[in-house]
């Protein structure tokens, strides 16, 4: 009887089985329906999509990878183009960080709660801190915070290539165009993320200083920013990696650098030169990626970007004086002035009378906004094509990223890893290491090649439409997602997994019950985050004929149709906000 009682009591203490009809299941069904709708929008069931005559070009393109152009003249051109791309990225990132720091402070709730003492007093009780956090910010006093957040959302919604095309009309093909095209949207994105990091950082030291009578700015500087600094630094490096890719993309509109040379080689069918430039792009991206990862490791920072857990767990930074860290700071100190000197941007154009005159003319011409040569119905169709392209791209990138993330993680298939016994043969060690390196190289290639270049290559064998654009965006984002997801796996808490392994559990149960549950929600969060980015990137594949609103935007910019551009841009920004809203709601449901 006692044993039966204990058994009965234990069974009653088990948590109830969650219902299959929950919020996550509903969102999953909606996502599958959206993917099916996107596939139908490509026209795959109603028309021919493949161009069989393009296979000859594909074979010639792949064969050229075995003998790239290594002539001294072209290698020198490649070196100078690589330096240009790097300098654009450094200049754009440095300016965006300046905007991000100022905008991030002003866009954070914690700053405005520090400025108004009446709100601050209610948040000093830790137990009620989170509940009173919202209540203590009356709607009437939220307008500065809401105004700044709204002001930052507009430049954030416009892709850097649209900024670049706009600035080409104002400044011409000056390096200033590329630098500003990176700095403005990236500054707004950085400000948003910085503000979220500040809001999620523990506030006890800040509250102690404020309650002691210290001014808000000083209290923030000494009580909050030092704690948030490692996470701010980690995100800055992630943004620098994004700037390298954007600098390559901006070359397509004539800003110079590797992107410009790649486009010229592709259009003139000089595939040997194209592969030389590709290898330079892989080397540049790989070097930045390796340096960034090594530095973050030395500083105790786990991930580039930690979504859905913005209250990042900070590891002790035990290597602040390590040679890598000291050398990195020295390298940054040298790289910054060199980059600004190398690009030779004519900053005086910012305040020249001609610039003000051109901006005034654009503003006057663009008003009132109206469409020319296209109806509202056609605009709606292009908007739905853009949405379908982004959904299909993220489906490709998400599935591919998840599949490649596990072999790309160093703690998975290597000897002694989560799914590999400690004692293995030399052959097994060789193949597991080779698999890791090959997977990481594939991810590097996938993200290093700009999406419009991927689109141009797929247009060899596909007719123009949203399908080549979706595949191009999917491949580019696959490389980014796969690397971010691999970091999630590498930073798993291995204690429960080792416990399962010690009890003799096979690899499959360890994967299904130990690895997937903690990683899958984070993977979905990354996919949703990249979807927000991807909807903006549809513009750049539209530039090369992949359809959607991007193609219309570039046509209107090229023909100086500013009234029509304003309408299309408003539609595109509305679509971007809709995707942001859905993504934020979904990510919140996953927490």
Coordinates of C-alpha atoms in Angstrom, one line a residue:
X1 CA 0.0 0.0 0.0
X2 CA 2.7 2.6 0.9
X3 CA 4.4 1.9 -2.4
X4 CA 1.1 2.3 -4.3
X5 CA 0.4 5.6 -2.5
X6 CA 3.9 6.9 -3.4
X7 CA 3.3 5.8 -7.0
X8 CA -0.1 7.4 -7.1
X9 CA 1.3 10.6 -5.6
X10 CA 4.2 10.7 -8.0
X11 CA 1.9 10.3 -11.0
X12 CA -0.4 13.1 -9.7
X13 CA 2.7 15.4 -9.5
X14 CA 3.5 15.0 -13.2
X15 CA 2.9 18.2 -15.2
X16 CA -0.1 18.0 -17.5
X17 CA 0.6 17.2 -21.1
X18 CA 0.4 20.4 -23.1
X19 CA -2.4 20.6 -25.6
X20 CA -1.6 20.4 -29.3
X21 CA -4.0 23.2 -29.9
X22 CA -1.9 26.1 -28.6
X23 CA -0.5 29.4 -29.8
X24 CA 2.7 27.9 -31.2
X25 CA 0.8 25.2 -33.2
X26 CA -1.5 27.9 -34.7
X27 CA 1.5 30.0 -35.8
X28 CA 3.1 26.9 -37.3
X29 CA 0.1 26.2 -39.4
X30 CA 0.0 29.8 -40.5
X31 CA 3.7 29.7 -41.5
X32 CA 3.2 26.5 -43.5
X33 CA 0.2 28.1 -45.3
X34 CA 2.3 31.2 -46.0
X35 CA 5.1 29.1 -47.5
X36 CA 2.6 27.2 -49.7
X37 CA 1.1 30.5 -50.9
X38 CA 4.6 31.8 -51.7
X39 CA 5.4 28.7 -53.8
X40 CA 2.2 29.2 -55.7
X41 CA 3.1 32.9 -56.3
X42 CA 6.3 31.9 -58.2
X43 CA 4.2 30.5 -61.0
X44 CA 5.9 27.1 -60.7
X45 CA 2.6 25.3 -61.5
X46 CA 1.5 27.6 -64.4
X47 CA 4.5 28.4 -66.6
X48 CA 7.9 27.3 -67.5
X49 CA 10.6 28.6 -65.2
X50 CA 13.8 27.0 -66.5
X51 CA 15.9 28.1 -69.4
X52 CA 17.7 24.9 -70.7
X53 CA 20.0 27.0 -72.9
X54 CA 21.7 28.4 -69.8
X55 CA 23.4 25.2 -68.7
X56 CA 26.3 25.8 -71.1
X57 CA 27.0 29.1 -69.3
X58 CA 26.8 27.3 -65.9
X59 CA 29.3 24.7 -67.0
X60 CA 31.7 27.3 -68.3
X61 CA 31.3 29.3 -65.0
X62 CA 32.0 26.3 -62.8
X63 CA 35.0 25.2 -65.0
X64 CA 36.5 28.7 -64.6
X65 CA 36.8 28.2 -60.8
X66 CA 39.7 25.8 -61.5
X67 CA 41.8 28.4 -63.3
X68 CA 41.1 31.9 -62.0
X69 CA 42.9 34.9 -63.5
X70 CA 46.2 35.3 -61.5
X71 CA 47.9 37.8 -63.8
X72 CA 49.8 40.5 -61.8
X73 CA 47.7 43.3 -63.3
X74 CA 44.4 41.7 -62.2
X75 CA 45.7 40.7 -58.8
X76 CA 46.7 44.3 -58.2
X77 CA 43.3 45.4 -59.2
X78 CA 41.7 42.8 -56.9
X79 CA 43.9 44.0 -54.0
X80 CA 42.9 47.6 -54.5
X81 CA 39.2 46.7 -54.8
X82 CA 39.5 44.6 -51.6
X83 CA 40.9 47.6 -49.7
X84 CA 38.2 49.8 -51.1
X85 CA 35.5 47.4 -49.8
X86 CA 37.2 47.1 -46.4
X87 CA 37.5 50.9 -46.1
X88 CA 33.9 51.5 -47.0
X89 CA 32.9 49.0 -44.3
X90 CA 35.1 50.5 -41.6
X91 CA 34.0 54.1 -42.3
X92 CA 30.3 53.1 -42.5
X93 CA 30.5 51.0 -39.3
X94 CA 32.3 53.7 -37.3
X95 CA 29.7 56.3 -38.2
X96 CA 26.8 54.0 -37.6
X97 CA 28.2 53.2 -34.1
X98 CA 28.3 56.9 -33.3
X99 CA 24.7 57.2 -34.4
X100 CA 23.9 54.0 -32.6
X101 CA 25.3 55.1 -29.3
X102 CA 23.5 58.5 -29.3
X103 CA 20.3 57.1 -30.7
X104 CA 20.4 54.0 -28.5
X105 CA 20.6 56.0 -25.3
X106 CA 17.8 58.3 -26.5
X107 CA 15.6 55.4 -27.7
X108 CA 15.9 53.4 -24.5
X109 CA 13.2 53.4 -21.8
X110 CA 15.8 53.4 -19.1
X111 CA 17.1 56.8 -20.1
X112 CA 13.8 58.5 -20.0
X113 CA 12.9 56.8 -16.7
X114 CA 16.2 58.1 -15.4
X115 CA 15.5 61.6 -16.6
X116 CA 12.1 61.8 -14.9
X117 CA 12.6 61.2 -11.1
X118 CA 8.9 60.5 -10.5
X119 CA 9.1 57.4 -12.7
X120 CA 12.4 56.3 -11.2
X121 CA 11.1 56.1 -7.7
X122 CA 8.6 53.4 -8.5
X123 CA 11.2 51.1 -10.1
X124 CA 13.6 50.8 -7.2
X125 CA 11.6 47.9 -5.7
X126 CA 13.2 45.0 -7.4
X127 CA 10.3 42.6 -6.7
X128 CA 7.9 44.7 -8.6
X129 CA 10.4 46.1 -11.0
X130 CA 9.1 44.4 -14.1
X131 CA 5.4 45.0 -13.4
X132 CA 5.9 48.7 -12.4
X133 CA 8.3 49.2 -15.3
X134 CA 5.4 49.7 -17.7
X135 CA 3.0 51.2 -15.3
X136 CA 5.4 53.9 -14.2
X137 CA 5.8 55.3 -17.7
X138 CA 2.5 57.2 -18.3
X139 CA 1.4 57.5 -21.8
X140 CA 1.5 61.3 -21.7
X141 CA 5.3 61.2 -20.9
X142 CA 6.2 58.5 -23.4
X143 CA 6.1 60.8 -26.4
X144 CA 9.9 61.6 -26.5
X145 CA 10.7 57.9 -26.4
X146 CA 8.0 57.0 -29.0
X147 CA 9.0 59.9 -31.2
X148 CA 12.7 58.8 -31.3
X149 CA 11.8 55.2 -31.9
X150 CA 9.5 56.2 -34.8
X151 CA 12.1 58.5 -36.3
X152 CA 14.7 55.7 -36.3
X153 CA 12.2 53.2 -37.9
X154 CA 12.1 55.0 -41.2
X155 CA 15.8 55.0 -42.2
X156 CA 16.0 51.4 -40.7
X157 CA 13.3 50.3 -43.1
X158 CA 15.0 51.5 -46.3
X159 CA 17.8 49.2 -47.6
X160 CA 21.3 50.7 -48.0
X161 CA 21.2 50.3 -51.8
X162 CA 18.1 52.6 -52.0
X163 CA 20.0 55.1 -49.9
X164 CA 23.0 54.6 -52.3
X165 CA 20.9 55.2 -55.4
X166 CA 19.4 58.3 -53.8
X167 CA 22.8 59.7 -52.8
X168 CA 24.2 59.0 -56.3
X169 CA 21.6 61.5 -57.6
X170 CA 22.8 64.0 -55.0
X171 CA 26.5 63.5 -54.6
X172 CA 27.3 61.5 -57.8
X173 CA 29.7 58.6 -57.7
X174 CA 31.7 59.9 -54.8
X175 CA 32.9 57.6 -52.0
X176 CA 30.7 59.7 -49.6
X177 CA 27.7 58.0 -51.2
X178 CA 28.8 54.5 -50.1
X179 CA 29.8 55.6 -46.6
X180 CA 26.5 57.4 -46.0
X181 CA 24.5 54.6 -47.6
X182 CA 25.9 52.2 -45.0
X183 CA 26.0 54.6 -42.0
X184 CA 22.4 55.8 -42.1
X185 CA 20.4 52.6 -42.1
X186 CA 23.0 50.7 -40.0
X187 CA 23.1 53.6 -37.5
X188 CA 19.3 53.3 -37.0
X189 CA 19.5 49.5 -36.7
X190 CA 22.4 49.8 -34.2
X191 CA 20.5 52.4 -32.2
X192 CA 17.5 50.1 -31.9
X193 CA 19.5 47.1 -30.8
X194 CA 21.7 49.2 -28.4
X195 CA 18.5 50.6 -26.8
X196 CA 17.2 47.0 -26.3
X197 CA 20.5 45.9 -24.7
X198 CA 20.5 48.9 -22.4
X199 CA 16.9 48.2 -21.4
X200 CA 17.7 44.6 -20.6
X201 CA 20.8 45.2 -18.6
X202 CA 20.4 44.9 -14.8
X203 CA 19.7 48.3 -13.2
X204 CA 20.7 48.0 -9.6
X205 CA 24.0 50.1 -9.9
X206 CA 22.1 52.7 -12.0
X207 CA 19.3 53.0 -9.4
X208 CA 21.8 53.3 -6.6
X209 CA 23.6 56.2 -8.3
X210 CA 20.3 57.9 -9.2
X211 CA 19.0 57.6 -5.7
X212 CA 22.2 59.1 -4.4
X213 CA 21.6 62.3 -6.4
X214 CA 23.9 61.6 -9.4
X215 CA 22.9 63.2 -12.7
X216 CA 21.2 60.8 -15.1
X217 CA 23.9 61.0 -17.8
X218 CA 26.7 60.3 -15.3
X219 CA 24.7 57.5 -13.6
X220 CA 24.1 55.9 -17.0
X221 CA 27.8 56.3 -18.0
X222 CA 29.1 54.7 -14.8
X223 CA 26.2 52.5 -13.7
X224 CA 24.8 50.9 -16.8
X225 CA 27.1 51.2 -19.9
X226 CA 30.0 49.4 -18.3
X227 CA 27.8 46.3 -17.7
X228 CA 26.3 46.5 -21.2
X229 CA 29.6 47.2 -23.0
X230 CA 30.6 43.6 -23.8
X231 CA 27.2 43.0 -25.5
X232 CA 27.4 46.4 -27.3
X233 CA 30.9 45.5 -28.5
X234 CA 29.8 42.0 -29.6
X235 CA 26.9 43.5 -31.7
X236 CA 29.3 46.1 -33.2
X237 CA 31.5 43.3 -34.6
X238 CA 28.4 41.6 -36.0
X239 CA 27.4 44.9 -37.6
X240 CA 31.0 45.2 -39.1
X241 CA 30.6 41.8 -40.7
X242 CA 27.3 43.0 -42.2
X243 CA 29.0 46.2 -43.4
X244 CA 31.5 44.1 -45.4
X245 CA 28.7 42.4 -47.2
X246 CA 26.8 45.7 -47.8
X247 CA 30.0 47.4 -49.1
X248 CA 30.3 44.7 -51.7
X249 CA 26.6 45.1 -52.7
X250 CA 27.0 48.9 -53.0
X251 CA 29.6 48.3 -55.7
X252 CA 26.8 47.1 -58.0
X253 CA 25.5 50.7 -58.2
X254 CA 29.0 52.0 -59.1
X255 CA 30.5 52.7 -55.7
X256 CA 33.6 50.7 -56.6
X257 CA 35.3 47.9 -54.7
X258 CA 34.9 44.1 -55.1
X259 CA 31.1 44.3 -55.9
X260 CA 31.7 46.6 -58.8
X261 CA 34.4 44.5 -60.3
X262 CA 32.4 41.3 -59.8
X263 CA 29.5 42.9 -61.7
X264 CA 31.7 44.0 -64.5
X265 CA 33.3 40.5 -64.9
X266 CA 29.9 38.8 -64.8
X267 CA 28.4 41.1 -67.4
X268 CA 31.4 40.7 -69.7
X269 CA 31.4 36.9 -69.1
X270 CA 35.0 36.9 -67.8
X271 CA 34.5 34.0 -65.4
X272 CA 38.2 33.5 -64.6
X273 CA 38.4 37.1 -63.3
X274 CA 35.1 36.6 -61.5
X275 CA 36.5 33.7 -59.5
X276 CA 39.6 35.6 -58.6
X277 CA 37.3 38.3 -57.1
X278 CA 35.2 35.7 -55.4
X279 CA 38.2 34.2 -53.7
X280 CA 39.3 37.7 -52.5
X281 CA 35.7 38.2 -51.1
X282 CA 35.8 34.8 -49.4
X283 CA 39.2 35.6 -47.9
X284 CA 38.1 39.1 -46.7
X285 CA 34.9 37.7 -45.1
X286 CA 36.6 34.7 -43.6
X287 CA 39.4 36.9 -42.1
X288 CA 36.9 39.2 -40.5
X289 CA 34.8 36.3 -39.3
X290 CA 37.8 34.5 -37.7
X291 CA 39.1 37.7 -36.1
X292 CA 35.7 38.6 -34.7
X293 CA 35.1 35.1 -33.3
X294 CA 38.6 34.9 -31.7
X295 CA 38.2 38.3 -30.1
X296 CA 34.7 37.5 -28.7
X297 CA 36.1 34.3 -27.3
X298 CA 38.9 36.1 -25.6
X299 CA 36.4 38.6 -24.1
X300 CA 34.0 35.9 -22.9
X301 CA 31.2 36.8 -25.3
X302 CA 29.3 33.7 -26.5
X303 CA 27.4 34.8 -29.6
X304 CA 27.4 37.6 -32.2
X305 CA 23.7 38.2 -31.7
X306 CA 21.6 36.7 -28.9
X307 CA 18.0 36.8 -29.8
X308 CA 15.1 36.1 -27.4
X309 CA 17.5 36.2 -24.5
X310 CA 18.7 39.7 -24.7
X311 CA 19.6 39.6 -21.1
X312 CA 22.8 38.0 -22.2
X313 CA 24.7 35.9 -19.8
X314 CA 28.0 37.6 -19.4
X315 CA 31.0 35.4 -18.9
X316 CA 34.0 36.7 -17.0
X317 CA 36.4 38.5 -19.4
X318 CA 39.6 37.0 -18.2
X319 CA 41.7 37.9 -21.2
X320 CA 41.3 41.6 -21.6
X321 CA 45.1 42.0 -21.8
X322 CA 45.6 39.0 -24.1
X323 CA 47.7 39.8 -27.2
X324 CA 44.6 39.2 -29.4
X325 CA 42.6 41.9 -27.5
X326 CA 45.5 44.4 -27.4
X327 CA 46.3 43.8 -31.0
X328 CA 42.7 44.2 -32.0
X329 CA 42.4 47.6 -30.3
X330 CA 45.7 48.6 -31.9
X331 CA 44.4 47.4 -35.3
X332 CA 41.2 49.3 -35.0
X333 CA 43.2 52.5 -34.0
X334 CA 45.2 52.1 -37.2
X335 CA 42.4 51.0 -39.5
X336 CA 40.1 53.9 -38.8
X337 CA 42.3 56.8 -40.0
X338 CA 43.6 54.6 -42.8
X339 CA 40.1 53.9 -44.1
X340 CA 39.0 57.5 -44.1
X341 CA 42.2 58.5 -45.8
X342 CA 41.9 55.7 -48.4
X343 CA 38.3 56.4 -49.5
X344 CA 39.0 60.1 -49.8
X345 CA 35.3 61.0 -49.4
X346 CA 34.5 64.6 -50.2
X347 CA 32.7 65.5 -46.9
X348 CA 32.4 69.2 -48.0
X349 CA 29.6 68.1 -50.4
X350 CA 27.4 67.8 -47.4
X351 CA 27.1 71.5 -46.9
X352 CA 27.7 72.8 -50.5
X353 CA 24.9 75.0 -51.9
X354 CA 24.5 72.6 -54.8
X355 CA 23.6 69.7 -52.4
X356 CA 21.0 71.9 -50.7
X357 CA 19.6 72.9 -54.0
X358 CA 19.3 69.3 -55.2
X359 CA 17.7 68.2 -52.0
X360 CA 15.3 71.1 -52.3
X361 CA 14.5 70.2 -55.9
X362 CA 13.9 66.6 -55.0
X363 CA 11.5 67.5 -52.1
X364 CA 9.6 70.0 -54.3
X365 CA 9.4 67.5 -57.3
X366 CA 8.3 64.6 -55.1
X367 CA 5.2 66.4 -53.8
X368 CA 2.3 65.5 -54.2
X369 CA 3.1 61.8 -54.5
X370 CA 1.4 59.9 -57.2
X371 CA 1.9 57.0 -59.5
X372 CA 2.9 57.3 -63.2
X373 CA 2.6 54.5 -65.6
X374 CA 1.4 51.9 -63.0
X375 CA -1.9 51.4 -61.3
X376 CA -2.6 50.7 -57.7
X377 CA -3.6 47.2 -58.6
X378 CA -0.2 46.6 -60.2
X379 CA 1.5 48.1 -57.1
X380 CA -0.4 45.7 -54.9
X381 CA 0.6 42.7 -57.0
X382 CA 4.3 43.8 -56.8
X383 CA 3.9 44.1 -53.0
X384 CA 2.5 40.6 -52.7
X385 CA 5.4 39.3 -54.9
X386 CA 7.9 41.0 -52.6
X387 CA 6.2 39.4 -49.5
X388 CA 6.1 36.0 -51.2
X389 CA 9.8 36.3 -52.3
X390 CA 10.9 37.0 -48.7
X391 CA 8.8 34.2 -47.2
X392 CA 10.2 31.6 -49.7
X393 CA 13.7 32.9 -49.2
X394 CA 13.5 32.4 -45.4
X395 CA 12.0 29.0 -45.8
X396 CA 15.0 28.0 -47.9
X397 CA 17.5 29.7 -45.6
X398 CA 15.8 28.4 -42.4
X399 CA 15.8 24.7 -43.5
X400 CA 19.3 24.9 -45.0
X401 CA 20.7 26.8 -42.0
X402 CA 19.3 24.3 -39.5
X403 CA 20.6 21.3 -41.5
X404 CA 24.1 22.8 -41.9
X405 CA 24.4 24.3 -38.4
X406 CA 24.9 21.0 -36.6
X407 CA 27.9 19.8 -38.7
X408 CA 29.3 23.3 -38.5
X409 CA 29.3 23.3 -34.7
X410 CA 32.6 22.2 -33.2
X411 CA 31.0 20.3 -30.3
X412 CA 28.8 18.0 -32.4
X413 CA 30.5 15.5 -34.7
X414 CA 34.1 16.0 -33.7
X415 CA 35.7 13.3 -31.4
X416 CA 34.4 13.8 -27.9
X417 CA 31.5 15.9 -29.2
X418 CA 27.8 15.5 -28.3
X419 CA 27.1 12.9 -30.8
X420 CA 30.5 11.3 -31.2
X421 CA 32.3 9.0 -28.7
X422 CA 35.6 10.2 -27.2
X423 CA 37.6 7.3 -28.6
X424 CA 37.5 7.1 -32.4
X425 CA 39.8 5.9 -35.1
X426 CA 42.2 8.2 -36.9
X427 CA 40.0 7.9 -40.1
X428 CA 36.9 9.0 -38.2
X429 CA 38.8 12.0 -36.7
X430 CA 39.9 13.0 -40.2
X431 CA 36.5 12.7 -41.8
X432 CA 34.7 14.5 -38.9
X433 CA 37.2 17.4 -39.1
X434 CA 37.0 17.5 -42.9
X435 CA 33.2 17.6 -42.6
X436 CA 33.4 20.5 -40.1
X437 CA 35.7 22.6 -42.3
X438 CA 33.8 21.8 -45.5
X439 CA 30.5 22.8 -43.9
X440 CA 31.9 26.1 -42.6
X441 CA 33.5 26.8 -46.0
X442 CA 30.1 26.3 -47.7
X443 CA 28.4 28.7 -45.2
X444 CA 31.2 31.2 -45.7
X445 CA 30.8 31.1 -49.5
X446 CA 27.1 31.2 -49.2
X447 CA 27.0 34.4 -47.2
X448 CA 30.1 36.1 -48.8
X449 CA 28.6 36.2 -52.3
X450 CA 26.1 39.1 -52.4
X451 CA 22.4 38.2 -53.0
X452 CA 22.3 40.1 -56.4
X453 CA 25.3 38.1 -57.6
X454 CA 23.5 34.9 -56.6
X455 CA 20.5 36.2 -58.5
X456 CA 22.5 36.9 -61.6
X457 CA 24.0 33.4 -61.6
X458 CA 20.5 31.8 -61.1
X459 CA 19.3 33.8 -64.0
X460 CA 21.5 31.7 -66.2
X461 CA 19.1 28.8 -65.9
X462 CA 15.9 30.5 -64.6
X463 CA 13.7 33.0 -66.3
X464 CA 13.3 36.4 -64.5
X465 CA 10.7 36.4 -61.7
X466 CA 10.5 36.0 -58.0
X467 CA 11.9 32.4 -57.9
X468 CA 15.6 33.4 -58.8
X469 CA 15.3 36.3 -56.3
X470 CA 14.0 34.0 -53.6
X471 CA 16.7 31.4 -54.2
X472 CA 19.4 34.1 -54.2
X473 CA 18.2 35.6 -50.9
X474 CA 17.7 32.1 -49.5
X475 CA 21.3 31.1 -50.3
X476 CA 22.8 34.3 -48.9
X477 CA 20.8 34.2 -45.7
X478 CA 21.5 30.5 -45.3
X479 CA 25.2 31.2 -44.8
X480 CA 24.4 33.8 -42.1
X481 CA 21.8 31.7 -40.4
X482 CA 23.9 28.6 -40.4
X483 CA 26.8 30.3 -38.7
X484 CA 24.5 32.0 -36.1
X485 CA 22.7 28.7 -35.4
X486 CA 26.0 26.8 -35.1
X487 CA 27.0 29.2 -32.3
X488 CA 23.8 28.4 -30.5
X489 CA 24.7 24.7 -30.5
X490 CA 28.3 25.5 -29.5
X491 CA 27.0 27.5 -26.5
X492 CA 24.5 24.9 -25.2
X493 CA 24.7 23.9 -21.6
X494 CA 26.4 20.5 -22.0
X495 CA 25.7 19.2 -18.5
X496 CA 22.3 17.5 -19.2
X497 CA 23.7 16.2 -22.5
X498 CA 26.7 14.7 -20.8
X499 CA 24.4 13.2 -18.2
X500 CA 22.3 11.5 -20.9
X501 CA 25.5 10.3 -22.6
X502 CA 26.9 8.9 -19.3
X503 CA 23.7 6.9 -18.9
X504 CA 24.2 5.2 -22.2
X505 CA 21.7 7.1 -24.3
X506 CA 22.2 6.7 -28.0
X507 CA 22.9 9.7 -30.3
X508 CA 19.4 9.9 -31.6
X509 CA 17.7 10.3 -28.2
X510 CA 20.4 12.8 -27.1
X511 CA 19.7 14.9 -30.3
X512 CA 15.9 14.7 -30.0
X513 CA 15.5 15.2 -26.3
X514 CA 18.7 17.1 -25.4
X515 CA 19.7 19.3 -28.3
X516 CA 16.5 20.1 -30.3
X517 CA 14.3 21.5 -27.4
X518 CA 16.7 24.2 -26.3
X519 CA 18.0 25.1 -29.8
X520 CA 14.9 25.1 -32.0
X521 CA 13.1 28.1 -30.4
X522 CA 16.4 30.1 -30.8
X523 CA 16.7 28.9 -34.5
X524 CA 13.1 30.1 -35.2
X525 CA 13.9 33.4 -33.5
X526 CA 16.9 33.9 -35.8
X527 CA 14.9 33.0 -38.9
X528 CA 12.3 35.6 -37.9
X529 CA 15.0 38.2 -37.3
X530 CA 16.5 37.5 -40.7
X531 CA 13.0 37.7 -42.3
X532 CA 12.9 41.4 -41.1
X533 CA 16.3 41.9 -42.9
X534 CA 15.3 39.8 -45.9
X535 CA 12.2 41.9 -46.7
X536 CA 14.5 44.9 -47.1
X537 CA 17.0 42.8 -49.2
X538 CA 14.3 42.1 -51.8
X539 CA 15.2 45.5 -53.2
X540 CA 18.7 44.5 -54.2
X541 CA 17.6 41.4 -56.1
X542 CA 14.9 43.5 -57.8
X543 CA 17.8 45.6 -59.0
X544 CA 18.9 42.7 -61.3
X545 CA 15.5 41.8 -62.5
X546 CA 14.1 39.5 -59.8
X547 CA 10.8 41.3 -59.6
X548 CA 8.8 42.8 -56.7
X549 CA 8.8 46.3 -55.4
X550 CA 12.6 46.5 -55.7
X551 CA 12.6 46.5 -59.4
X552 CA 10.0 49.3 -59.5
X553 CA 11.9 51.4 -57.0
X554 CA 15.1 51.2 -59.0
X555 CA 13.3 52.1 -62.2
X556 CA 11.7 55.1 -60.6
X557 CA 15.0 56.2 -59.1
X558 CA 16.8 55.9 -62.5
X559 CA 14.1 57.9 -64.2
X560 CA 13.9 60.6 -61.5
X561 CA 10.2 59.7 -60.9
X562 CA 10.2 61.1 -57.4
X563 CA 6.4 61.3 -56.9
X564 CA 6.0 57.7 -57.9
X565 CA 9.1 56.8 -55.8
X566 CA 7.5 58.3 -52.7
X567 CA 4.3 56.2 -53.2
X568 CA 6.3 53.0 -53.8
X569 CA 8.6 53.7 -50.9
X570 CA 5.7 54.3 -48.6
X571 CA 4.2 51.0 -49.7
X572 CA 7.5 49.2 -49.1
X573 CA 8.0 50.8 -45.6
X574 CA 4.4 49.7 -44.7
X575 CA 5.2 46.2 -45.8
X576 CA 8.4 46.3 -43.8
X577 CA 6.6 47.4 -40.7
X578 CA 4.0 44.6 -41.2
X579 CA 6.8 42.0 -41.4
X580 CA 8.5 43.5 -38.3
X581 CA 5.2 43.4 -36.4
X582 CA 4.5 39.7 -37.3
X583 CA 8.1 38.8 -36.5
X584 CA 8.1 40.5 -33.1
X585 CA 4.7 38.9 -32.2
X586 CA 6.0 35.4 -33.2
X587 CA 9.3 35.9 -31.3
X588 CA 7.3 37.0 -28.3
X589 CA 5.2 33.9 -28.5
X590 CA 8.3 31.7 -28.5
X591 CA 9.7 33.2 -25.2

